[in-house]
Coordinates of C-alpha atoms and ligand atoms in Angstrom, one line a residue:
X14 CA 0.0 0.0 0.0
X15 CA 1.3 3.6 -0.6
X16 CA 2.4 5.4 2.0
X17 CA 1.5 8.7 2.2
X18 CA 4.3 11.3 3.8
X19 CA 4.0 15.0 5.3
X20 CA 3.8 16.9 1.9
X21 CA 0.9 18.7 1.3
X22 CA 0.1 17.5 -1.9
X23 CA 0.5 14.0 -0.4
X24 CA -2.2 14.9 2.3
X25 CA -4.6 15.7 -0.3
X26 CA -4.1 13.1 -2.1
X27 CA -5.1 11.1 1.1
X28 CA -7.5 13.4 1.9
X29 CA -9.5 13.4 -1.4
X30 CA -11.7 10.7 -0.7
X31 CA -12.6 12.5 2.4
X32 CA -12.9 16.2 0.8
X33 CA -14.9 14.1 -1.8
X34 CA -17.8 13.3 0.6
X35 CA -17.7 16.2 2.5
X36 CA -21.1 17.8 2.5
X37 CA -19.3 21.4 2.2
X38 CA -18.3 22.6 -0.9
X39 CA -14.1 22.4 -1.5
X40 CA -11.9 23.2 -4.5
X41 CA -8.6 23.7 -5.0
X42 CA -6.1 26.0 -7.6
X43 CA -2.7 26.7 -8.3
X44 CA -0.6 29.7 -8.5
X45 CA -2.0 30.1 -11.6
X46 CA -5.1 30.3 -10.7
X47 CA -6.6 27.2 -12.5
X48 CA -8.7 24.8 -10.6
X49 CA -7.0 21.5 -10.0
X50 CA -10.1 19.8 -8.2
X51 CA -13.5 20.3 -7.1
X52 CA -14.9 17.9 -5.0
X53 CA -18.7 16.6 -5.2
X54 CA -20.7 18.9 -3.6
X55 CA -19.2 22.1 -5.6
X56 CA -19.1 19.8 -9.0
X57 CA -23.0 19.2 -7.8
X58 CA -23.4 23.2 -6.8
X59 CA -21.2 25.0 -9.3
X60 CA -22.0 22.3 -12.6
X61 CA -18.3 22.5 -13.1
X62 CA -16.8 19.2 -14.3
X63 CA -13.3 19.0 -12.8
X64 CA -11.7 17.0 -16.0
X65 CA -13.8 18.3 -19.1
X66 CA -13.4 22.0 -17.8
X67 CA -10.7 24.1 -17.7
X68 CA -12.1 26.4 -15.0
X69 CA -10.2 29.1 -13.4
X70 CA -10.8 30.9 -9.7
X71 CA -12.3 33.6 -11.5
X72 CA -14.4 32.3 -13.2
X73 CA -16.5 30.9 -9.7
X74 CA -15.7 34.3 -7.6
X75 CA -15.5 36.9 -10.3
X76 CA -15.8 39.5 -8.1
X77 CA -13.1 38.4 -5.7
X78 CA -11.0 37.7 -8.2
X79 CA -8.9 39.3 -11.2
X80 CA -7.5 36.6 -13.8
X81 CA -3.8 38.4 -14.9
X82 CA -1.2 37.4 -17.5
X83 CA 0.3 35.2 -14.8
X84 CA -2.5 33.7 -12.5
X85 CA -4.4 36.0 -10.5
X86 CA -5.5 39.4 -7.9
X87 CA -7.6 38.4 -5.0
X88 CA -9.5 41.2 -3.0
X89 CA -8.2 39.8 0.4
X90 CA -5.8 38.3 2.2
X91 CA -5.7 34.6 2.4
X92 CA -5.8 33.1 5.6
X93 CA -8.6 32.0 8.5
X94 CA -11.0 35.1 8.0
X95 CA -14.7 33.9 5.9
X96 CA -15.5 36.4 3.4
X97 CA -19.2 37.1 1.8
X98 CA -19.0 36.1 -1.5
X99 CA -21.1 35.7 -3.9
X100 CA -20.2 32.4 -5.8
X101 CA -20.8 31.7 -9.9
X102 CA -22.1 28.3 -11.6
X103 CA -21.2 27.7 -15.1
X104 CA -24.5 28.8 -16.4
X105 CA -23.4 32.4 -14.9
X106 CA -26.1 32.3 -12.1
X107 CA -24.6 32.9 -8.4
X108 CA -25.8 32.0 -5.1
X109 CA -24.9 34.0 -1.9
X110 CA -21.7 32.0 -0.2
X111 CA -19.3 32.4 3.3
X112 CA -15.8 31.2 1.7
X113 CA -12.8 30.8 3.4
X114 CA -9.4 29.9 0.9
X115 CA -6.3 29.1 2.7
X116 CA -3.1 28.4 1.5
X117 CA 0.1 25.9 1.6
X118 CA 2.8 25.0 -0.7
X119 CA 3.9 22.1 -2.6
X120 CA 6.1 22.6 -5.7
X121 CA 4.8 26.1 -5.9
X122 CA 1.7 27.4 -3.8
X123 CA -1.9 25.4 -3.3
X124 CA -4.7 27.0 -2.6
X125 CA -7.9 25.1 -0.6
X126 CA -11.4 26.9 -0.9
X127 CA -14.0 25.8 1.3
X128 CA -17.1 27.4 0.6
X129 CA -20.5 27.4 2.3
X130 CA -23.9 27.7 0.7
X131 CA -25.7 30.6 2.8
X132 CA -28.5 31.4 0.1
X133 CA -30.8 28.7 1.7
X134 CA -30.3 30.4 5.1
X135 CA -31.0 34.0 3.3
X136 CA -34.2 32.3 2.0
X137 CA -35.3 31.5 5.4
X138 CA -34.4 34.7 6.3
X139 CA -36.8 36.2 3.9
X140 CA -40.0 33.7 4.5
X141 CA -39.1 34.5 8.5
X142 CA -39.5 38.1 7.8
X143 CA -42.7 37.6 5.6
X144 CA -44.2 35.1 7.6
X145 CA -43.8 37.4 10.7
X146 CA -44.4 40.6 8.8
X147 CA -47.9 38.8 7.8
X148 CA -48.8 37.3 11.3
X149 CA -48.2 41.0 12.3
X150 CA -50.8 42.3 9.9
X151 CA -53.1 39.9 10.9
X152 CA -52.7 40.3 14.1
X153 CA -53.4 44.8 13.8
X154 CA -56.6 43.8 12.1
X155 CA -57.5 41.2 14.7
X156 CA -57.1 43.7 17.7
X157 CA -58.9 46.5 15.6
X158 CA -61.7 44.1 15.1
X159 CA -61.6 43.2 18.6
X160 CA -61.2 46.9 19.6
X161 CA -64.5 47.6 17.7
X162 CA -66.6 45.0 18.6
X163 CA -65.6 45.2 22.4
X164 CA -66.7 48.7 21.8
X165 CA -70.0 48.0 20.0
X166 CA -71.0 45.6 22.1
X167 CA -69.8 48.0 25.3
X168 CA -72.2 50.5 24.5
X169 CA -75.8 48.2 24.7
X170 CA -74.6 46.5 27.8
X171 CA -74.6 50.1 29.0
X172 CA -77.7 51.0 27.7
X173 CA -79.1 48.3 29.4
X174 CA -77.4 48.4 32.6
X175 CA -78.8 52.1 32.6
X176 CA -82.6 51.5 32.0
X177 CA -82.5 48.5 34.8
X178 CA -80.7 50.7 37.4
X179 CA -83.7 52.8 36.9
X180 CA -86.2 50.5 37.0
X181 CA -84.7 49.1 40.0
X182 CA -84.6 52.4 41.9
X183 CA -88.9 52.7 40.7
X184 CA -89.8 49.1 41.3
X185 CA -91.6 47.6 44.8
X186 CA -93.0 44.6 43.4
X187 CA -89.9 41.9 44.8
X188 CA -90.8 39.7 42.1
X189 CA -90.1 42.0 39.3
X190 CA -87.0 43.2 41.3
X191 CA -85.7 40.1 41.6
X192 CA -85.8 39.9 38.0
X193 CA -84.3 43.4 37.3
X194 CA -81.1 42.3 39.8
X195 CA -80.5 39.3 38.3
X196 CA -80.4 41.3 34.7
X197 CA -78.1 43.9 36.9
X198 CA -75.7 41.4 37.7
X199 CA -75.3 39.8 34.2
X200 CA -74.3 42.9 32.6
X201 CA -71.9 43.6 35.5
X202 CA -70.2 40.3 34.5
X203 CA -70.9 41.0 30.7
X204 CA -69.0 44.3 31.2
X205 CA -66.2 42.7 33.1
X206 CA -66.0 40.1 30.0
X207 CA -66.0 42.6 27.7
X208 CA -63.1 44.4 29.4
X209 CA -60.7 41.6 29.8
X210 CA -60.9 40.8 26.0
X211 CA -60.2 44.7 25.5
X212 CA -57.3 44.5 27.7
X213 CA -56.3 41.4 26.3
X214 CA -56.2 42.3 22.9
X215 CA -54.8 45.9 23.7
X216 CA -51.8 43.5 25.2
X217 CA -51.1 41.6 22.8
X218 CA -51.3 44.4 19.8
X219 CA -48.2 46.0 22.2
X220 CA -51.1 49.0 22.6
X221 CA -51.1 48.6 26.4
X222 CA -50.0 51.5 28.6
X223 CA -49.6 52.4 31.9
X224 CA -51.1 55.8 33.2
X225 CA -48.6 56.6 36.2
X226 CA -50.2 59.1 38.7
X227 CA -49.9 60.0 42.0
X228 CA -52.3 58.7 44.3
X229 CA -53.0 57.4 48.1
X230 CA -52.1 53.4 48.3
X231 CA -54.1 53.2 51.3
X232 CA -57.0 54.6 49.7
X233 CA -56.4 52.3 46.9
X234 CA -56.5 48.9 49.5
X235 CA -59.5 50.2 51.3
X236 CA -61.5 50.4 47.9
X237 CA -60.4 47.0 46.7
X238 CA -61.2 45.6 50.1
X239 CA -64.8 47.4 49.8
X240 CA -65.5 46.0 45.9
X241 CA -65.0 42.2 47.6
X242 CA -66.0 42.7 50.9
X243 CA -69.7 42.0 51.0
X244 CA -69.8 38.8 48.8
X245 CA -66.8 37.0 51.3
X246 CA -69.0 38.0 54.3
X247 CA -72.0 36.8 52.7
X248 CA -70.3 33.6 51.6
X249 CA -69.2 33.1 55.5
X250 CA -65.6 33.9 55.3
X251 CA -63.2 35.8 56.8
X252 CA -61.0 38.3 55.3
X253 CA -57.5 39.6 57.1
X254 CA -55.9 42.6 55.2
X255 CA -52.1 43.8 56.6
X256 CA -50.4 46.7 54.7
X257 CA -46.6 47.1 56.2
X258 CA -46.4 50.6 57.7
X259 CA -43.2 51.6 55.6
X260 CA -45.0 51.9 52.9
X261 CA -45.6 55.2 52.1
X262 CA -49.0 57.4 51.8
X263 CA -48.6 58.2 48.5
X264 CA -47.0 56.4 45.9
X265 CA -47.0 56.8 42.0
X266 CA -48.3 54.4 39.6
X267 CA -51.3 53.3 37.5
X268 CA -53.5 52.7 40.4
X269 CA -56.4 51.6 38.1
X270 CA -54.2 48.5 36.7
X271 CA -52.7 47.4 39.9
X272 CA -56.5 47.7 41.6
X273 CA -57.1 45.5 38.6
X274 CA -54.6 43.1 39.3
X275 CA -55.8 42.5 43.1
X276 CA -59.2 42.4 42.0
X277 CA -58.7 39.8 39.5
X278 CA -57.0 37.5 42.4
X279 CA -59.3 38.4 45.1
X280 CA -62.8 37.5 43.0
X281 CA -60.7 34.3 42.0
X282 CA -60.2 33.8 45.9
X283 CA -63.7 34.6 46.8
X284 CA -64.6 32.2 43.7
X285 CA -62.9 29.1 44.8
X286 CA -63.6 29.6 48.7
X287 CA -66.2 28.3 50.1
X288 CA -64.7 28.2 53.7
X289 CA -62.2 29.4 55.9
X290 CA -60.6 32.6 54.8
X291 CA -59.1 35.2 52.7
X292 CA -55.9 37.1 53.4
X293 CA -54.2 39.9 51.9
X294 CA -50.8 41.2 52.5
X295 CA -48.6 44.3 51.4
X296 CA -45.2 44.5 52.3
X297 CA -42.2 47.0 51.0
X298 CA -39.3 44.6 50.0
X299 CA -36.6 46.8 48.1
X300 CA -36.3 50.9 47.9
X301 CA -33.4 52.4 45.9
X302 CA -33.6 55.6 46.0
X303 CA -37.1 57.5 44.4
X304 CA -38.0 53.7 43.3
X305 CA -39.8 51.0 45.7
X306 CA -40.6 47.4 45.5
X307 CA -44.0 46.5 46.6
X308 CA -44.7 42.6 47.5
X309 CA -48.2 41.6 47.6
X310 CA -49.6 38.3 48.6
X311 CA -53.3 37.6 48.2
X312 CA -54.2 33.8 49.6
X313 CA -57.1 31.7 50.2
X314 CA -58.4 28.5 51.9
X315 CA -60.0 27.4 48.7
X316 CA -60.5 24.2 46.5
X317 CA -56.7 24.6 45.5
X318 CA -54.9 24.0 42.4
X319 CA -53.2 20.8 41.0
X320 CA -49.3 21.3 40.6
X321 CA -49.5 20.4 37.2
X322 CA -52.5 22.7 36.3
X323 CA -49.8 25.9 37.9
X324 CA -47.7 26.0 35.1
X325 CA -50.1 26.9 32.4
X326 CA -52.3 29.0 34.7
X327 CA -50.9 32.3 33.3
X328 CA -51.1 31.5 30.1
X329 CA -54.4 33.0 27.7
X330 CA -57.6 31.5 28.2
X331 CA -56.5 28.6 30.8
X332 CA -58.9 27.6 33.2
X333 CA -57.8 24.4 35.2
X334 CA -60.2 22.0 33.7
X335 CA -63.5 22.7 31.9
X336 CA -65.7 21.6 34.8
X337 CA -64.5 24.5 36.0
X338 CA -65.2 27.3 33.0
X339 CA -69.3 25.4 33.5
X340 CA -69.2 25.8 37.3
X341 CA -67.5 29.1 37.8
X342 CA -67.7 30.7 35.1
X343 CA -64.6 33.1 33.2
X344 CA -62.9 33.2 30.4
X345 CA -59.8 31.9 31.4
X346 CA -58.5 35.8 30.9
X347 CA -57.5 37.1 34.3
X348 CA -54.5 35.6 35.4
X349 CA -52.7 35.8 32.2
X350 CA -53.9 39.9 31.8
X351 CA -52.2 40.2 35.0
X352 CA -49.3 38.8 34.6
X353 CA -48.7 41.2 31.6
X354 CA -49.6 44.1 33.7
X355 CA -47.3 42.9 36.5
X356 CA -44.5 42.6 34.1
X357 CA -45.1 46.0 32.8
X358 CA -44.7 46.9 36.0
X359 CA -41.1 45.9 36.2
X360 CA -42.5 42.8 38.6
X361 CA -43.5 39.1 38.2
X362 CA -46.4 37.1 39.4
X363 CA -46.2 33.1 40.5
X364 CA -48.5 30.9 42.8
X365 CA -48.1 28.2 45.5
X366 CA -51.1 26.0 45.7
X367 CA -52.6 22.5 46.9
X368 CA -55.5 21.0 46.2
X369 CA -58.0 21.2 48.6
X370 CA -55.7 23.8 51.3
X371 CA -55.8 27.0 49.0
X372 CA -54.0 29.0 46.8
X373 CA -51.6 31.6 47.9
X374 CA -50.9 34.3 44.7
X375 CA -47.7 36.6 45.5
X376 CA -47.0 39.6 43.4
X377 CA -44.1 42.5 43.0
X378 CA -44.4 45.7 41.2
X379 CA -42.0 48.7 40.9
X380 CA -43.4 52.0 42.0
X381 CA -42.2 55.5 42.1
X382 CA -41.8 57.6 45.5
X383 CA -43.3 61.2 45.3
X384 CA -39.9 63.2 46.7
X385 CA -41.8 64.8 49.7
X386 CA -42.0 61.4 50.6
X387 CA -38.7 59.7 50.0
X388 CA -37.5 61.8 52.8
X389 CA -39.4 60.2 55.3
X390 CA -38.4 56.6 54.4
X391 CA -35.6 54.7 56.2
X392 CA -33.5 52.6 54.0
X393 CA -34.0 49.0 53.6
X394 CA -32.4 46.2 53.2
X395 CA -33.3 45.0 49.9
X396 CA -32.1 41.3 50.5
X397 CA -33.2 41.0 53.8
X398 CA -36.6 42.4 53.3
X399 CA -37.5 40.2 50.7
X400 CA -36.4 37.3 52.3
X401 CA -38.2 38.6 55.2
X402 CA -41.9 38.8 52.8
X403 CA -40.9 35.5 51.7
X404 CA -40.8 34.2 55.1
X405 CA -44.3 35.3 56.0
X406 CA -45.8 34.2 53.2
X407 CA -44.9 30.7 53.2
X408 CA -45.3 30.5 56.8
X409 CA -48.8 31.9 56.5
X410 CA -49.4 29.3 53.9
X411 CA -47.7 26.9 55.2
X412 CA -49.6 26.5 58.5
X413 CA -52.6 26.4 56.6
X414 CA -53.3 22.6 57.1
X415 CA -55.0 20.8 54.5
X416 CA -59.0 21.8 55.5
X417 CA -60.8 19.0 57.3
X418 CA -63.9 20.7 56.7
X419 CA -63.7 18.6 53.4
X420 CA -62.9 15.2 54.8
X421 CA -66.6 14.3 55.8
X422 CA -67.6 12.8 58.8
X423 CA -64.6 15.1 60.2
X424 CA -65.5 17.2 63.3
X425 CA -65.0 20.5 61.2
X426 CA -66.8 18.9 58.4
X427 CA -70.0 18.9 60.8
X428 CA -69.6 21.9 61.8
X429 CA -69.4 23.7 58.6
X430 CA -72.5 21.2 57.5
X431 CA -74.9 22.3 61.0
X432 CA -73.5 26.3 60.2
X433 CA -74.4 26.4 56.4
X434 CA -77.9 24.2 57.3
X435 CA -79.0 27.2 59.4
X436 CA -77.5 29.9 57.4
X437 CA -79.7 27.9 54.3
X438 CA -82.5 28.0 56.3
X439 CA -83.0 31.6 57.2
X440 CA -82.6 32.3 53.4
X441 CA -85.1 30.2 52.1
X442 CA -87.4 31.6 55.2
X443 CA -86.8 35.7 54.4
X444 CA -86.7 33.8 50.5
X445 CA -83.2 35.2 49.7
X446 CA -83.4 32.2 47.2
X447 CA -79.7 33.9 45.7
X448 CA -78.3 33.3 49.2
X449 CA -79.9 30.2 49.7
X450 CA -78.5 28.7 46.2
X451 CA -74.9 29.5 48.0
X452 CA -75.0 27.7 50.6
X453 CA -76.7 24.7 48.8
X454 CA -73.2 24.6 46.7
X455 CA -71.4 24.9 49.6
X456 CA -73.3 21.8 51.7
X457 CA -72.5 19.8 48.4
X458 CA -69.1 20.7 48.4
X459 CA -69.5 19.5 51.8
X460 CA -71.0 16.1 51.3
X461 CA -68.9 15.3 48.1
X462 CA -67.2 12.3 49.8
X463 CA -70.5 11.6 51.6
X464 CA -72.5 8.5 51.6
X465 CA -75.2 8.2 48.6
X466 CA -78.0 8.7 50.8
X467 CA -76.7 11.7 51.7
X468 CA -75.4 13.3 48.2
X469 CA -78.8 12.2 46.7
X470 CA -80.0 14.5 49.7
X471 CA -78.3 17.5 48.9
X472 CA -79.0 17.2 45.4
X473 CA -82.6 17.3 46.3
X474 CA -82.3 20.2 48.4
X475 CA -80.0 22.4 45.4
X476 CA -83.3 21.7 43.0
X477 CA -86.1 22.6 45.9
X478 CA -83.8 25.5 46.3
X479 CA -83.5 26.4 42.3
X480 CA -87.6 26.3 42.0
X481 CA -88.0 28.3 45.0
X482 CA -90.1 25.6 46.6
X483 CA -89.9 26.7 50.4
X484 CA -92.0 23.6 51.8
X485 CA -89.9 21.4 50.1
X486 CA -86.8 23.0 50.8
X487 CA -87.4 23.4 54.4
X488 CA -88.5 19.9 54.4
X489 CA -85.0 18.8 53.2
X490 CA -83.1 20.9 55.5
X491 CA -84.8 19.2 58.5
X492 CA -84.2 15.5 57.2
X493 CA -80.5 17.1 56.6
X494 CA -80.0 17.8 60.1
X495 CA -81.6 14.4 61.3
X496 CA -79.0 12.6 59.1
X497 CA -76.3 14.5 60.3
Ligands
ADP21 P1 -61.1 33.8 34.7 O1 -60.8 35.1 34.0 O2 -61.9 32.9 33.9 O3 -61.5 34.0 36.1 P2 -58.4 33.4 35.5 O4 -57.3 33.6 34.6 O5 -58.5 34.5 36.5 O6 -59.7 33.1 34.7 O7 -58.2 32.0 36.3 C1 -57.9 30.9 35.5 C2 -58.2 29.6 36.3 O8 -57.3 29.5 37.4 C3 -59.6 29.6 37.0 O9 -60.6 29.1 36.1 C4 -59.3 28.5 38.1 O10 -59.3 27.3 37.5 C5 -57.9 28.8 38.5 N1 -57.8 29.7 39.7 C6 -57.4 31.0 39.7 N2 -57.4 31.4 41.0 C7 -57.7 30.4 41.7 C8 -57.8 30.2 43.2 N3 -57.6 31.2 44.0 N4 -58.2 29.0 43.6 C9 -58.4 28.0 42.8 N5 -58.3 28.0 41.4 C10 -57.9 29.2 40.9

């Protein structure tokens, strides 16, 4: 077998099989500037046949290259560096390449070329851009379309909600008022539909922004507190609000979006409760200079959230499972809207939850510090006082045991059943059928694990309940508490 030795004409010669199959294109000229071999994938590229053509280095990079009486100019130096360069087939069309031509000698000086197709990658350059450019397009009319039929459909809901605000304020008779509330409420939650998928679509069109002012944080609290306030008490449950004392009077930021934000997670937590409590917390975590970190926690003793359903709970339209969406209610909108907001707010958004112990939904948002008050703060220690929020909040969660009001036949469980029983009772007596329907759903959450007697029971009491039939109703009840 031939040996092959250090010469660099030697190594190609060994090599040529190699360079042969090699999926990037190689050729190779003299000091004359003829090509001495091309291997496959330039033959293939270029259409140059390396014995029937007598090609020369100028003839593939034109540009790059001069043919003279004696061989030829090149534009660069040779050496490591990959040059742009636009690379000729023997038809005279070009394709865009990177090239890279070192050189070595052997009985004179040999030139390698290795050249890269890139036209492919332009390509998908292009579509990239078009394919974006069109999804952009799309996307503007979408939200226009969106923005406009939000809007159109806005103004009738109004209309409405109008006309039975009046009506309500003129009528005696309790049936017809009954009626006109229950026509109240739906365009309440209509309008609150209606403004998620504006604020949605406003998001994702990049038309969102924030409308910094300065206003009174306290004020702010108090007024989210008020907007949930009534339906937690009237659903049983206790609420706990703490707002850390460094944090100042007045702050500045859009106080309408973060409102929104702890309105979205406080409805959910009223939602998903049906005993136990609610708790809010506010605490300043970082403050450099005019600028402040706020932490808020907002958590519940709710129905909980599997650990697999947390990860796509941000995301648009995601509502755990669709037993929920024909249970609760929603659109799946909220969480996502707010963690866009947060962001935009220079903060994030994550939950810790279990199912059946609650949800606990922590927050942080940047906000400005009028100067007046600045003055009056005392530093803090970034690190130490968000470890310190941390701290509380998985504390607070964490010594939330998993409720045994749901494990029936559980001391608490009984309790909660005997408490609801009479609280269903005096409703369907002063025929507060609303109330009364509430605290059916909450004695079947109650009796879920319950023997069938039982569950067949409550169901029977929910549709006495749902026709408004007090006899029957109060019937139930009382065959309820002899069970029990
Ligand atoms: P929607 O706008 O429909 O209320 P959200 O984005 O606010 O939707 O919430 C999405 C889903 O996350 C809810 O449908 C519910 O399944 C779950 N979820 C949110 N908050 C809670 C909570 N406090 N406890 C239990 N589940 C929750």
């Amino acid at each position: 077998m031939k040996k092959h030795g250090g010469t660099p004409m030697e190594k190609y010669i060994k090599y040529r099989d190699l360079i042969d199959d090699l999926l990037q294109m190689s050729v190779l000229f003299g000091e004359d500037g003829m090509v001495t071999y091309i291997n496959k994938a330039a033959r293939e590229q270029l259409q140059f046949d390396n014995k029937t053509d007598r090609v020369h280095i100028s003839d593939i990079f034109p540009n790059e290259f001069e043919r003279t009486a004696t061989g030829f100019k090149y534009a660069y130096e040779f050496g490591s560096d990959i040059h742009d360069m636009m690379a000729y087939r023997k038809n005279k069309t070009c394709f865009r390449t990177e090239t890279k031509i070192v050189v070595d000698s052997y009985e004179g000086l040999v030139y390698l070329c290795m050249i890269r197709d890139v036209s492919k990658s332009d390509f998908l350059e292009k579509e990239i851009l078009r394919v974006t450019k069109e999804a952009e397009e799309a996307m503007k009319v979408k939200s226009e379309f969106v923005a406009n039929v939000t809007h159109e459909l806005r103004t009738p809901v109004n209309g409405i909600l109008g006309n039975v605000r009046e009506l309500i304020s003129k009528e005696e008779n309790k049936e017809t008022l009954k009626g006109l509330s229950i026509i109240e409420r739906c365009c309440n939650d209509m309008n609150g539909i209606i403004n998620n998928i504006l604020d949605f679509s406003k998001l994702e069109a990049g038309k969102f922004t924030l409308e910094p002012r300065r206003f009174c944080f306290r004020n702010m609290m108090d007024y989210v507190k008020a907007n949930h306030i009534n339906k937690i008490t009237e659903k049983g449950l206790e609420f706990f609000m703490t707002i850390s004392p460094d944090i100042p009077e007045d702050i500045i930021s859009d106080e309408l979006r973060i409102s929104q934000v702890l309105n979205n997670l406080l409805s959910n937590a009223c939602k998903f409760t049906s005993f136990g409590k609610i708790t809010v917390e506010v605490v300043r975590t970082t403050q450099l200079g005019s600028k402040a970190e706020l932490f808020f926690i907002v958590m519940d003793t709710g129905v909980g959230i599997d650990q697999s359903a947390q990860d796509k709970l941000f995301k648009s339209f995601s509502q755990v499972d669709a037993t929920i969406s024909r249970k609760y209610g929603g659109t799946g909108l909220g969480l996502n809207i707010c963690k866009q907001l947060v962001e935009m707010m220079g903060g994030s958004i994550s939950v810790n939850s279990e199912k059946n112990k609650g949800s606990m939904f922590s927050f942080s948002i940047w906000v400005d510090i009028p100067d007046d008050e600045v003055a009056e703060l005392t530093g803090t220690e970034p690190d130490i006082a968000m470890h310190k929020a941390m701290l509380i909040a998985r504390e607070m969660y964490e010594n939330e045991q998993v409720d045994e009001s749901r494990i029936y036949g559980s001391e608490k469980n009984k309790e909660e059943l005997n408490k609801n029983i009479s609280k269903l009772i005096l409703s369907i007596e002063m025929e507060n059928w609303e109330k009364a329907e509430m605290f059916v759903n909450v004695i079947r959450e109650l009796t879920e694990e319950a023997p069938r007697e039982m569950k067949t029971l409550a169901l029977k009491l929910k549709m006495a309940v749902q026709k408004e039939n007090t006899e029957k109703a109060l019937e139930s009840c009382e065959t309820f508490g002899e069970l029990l």
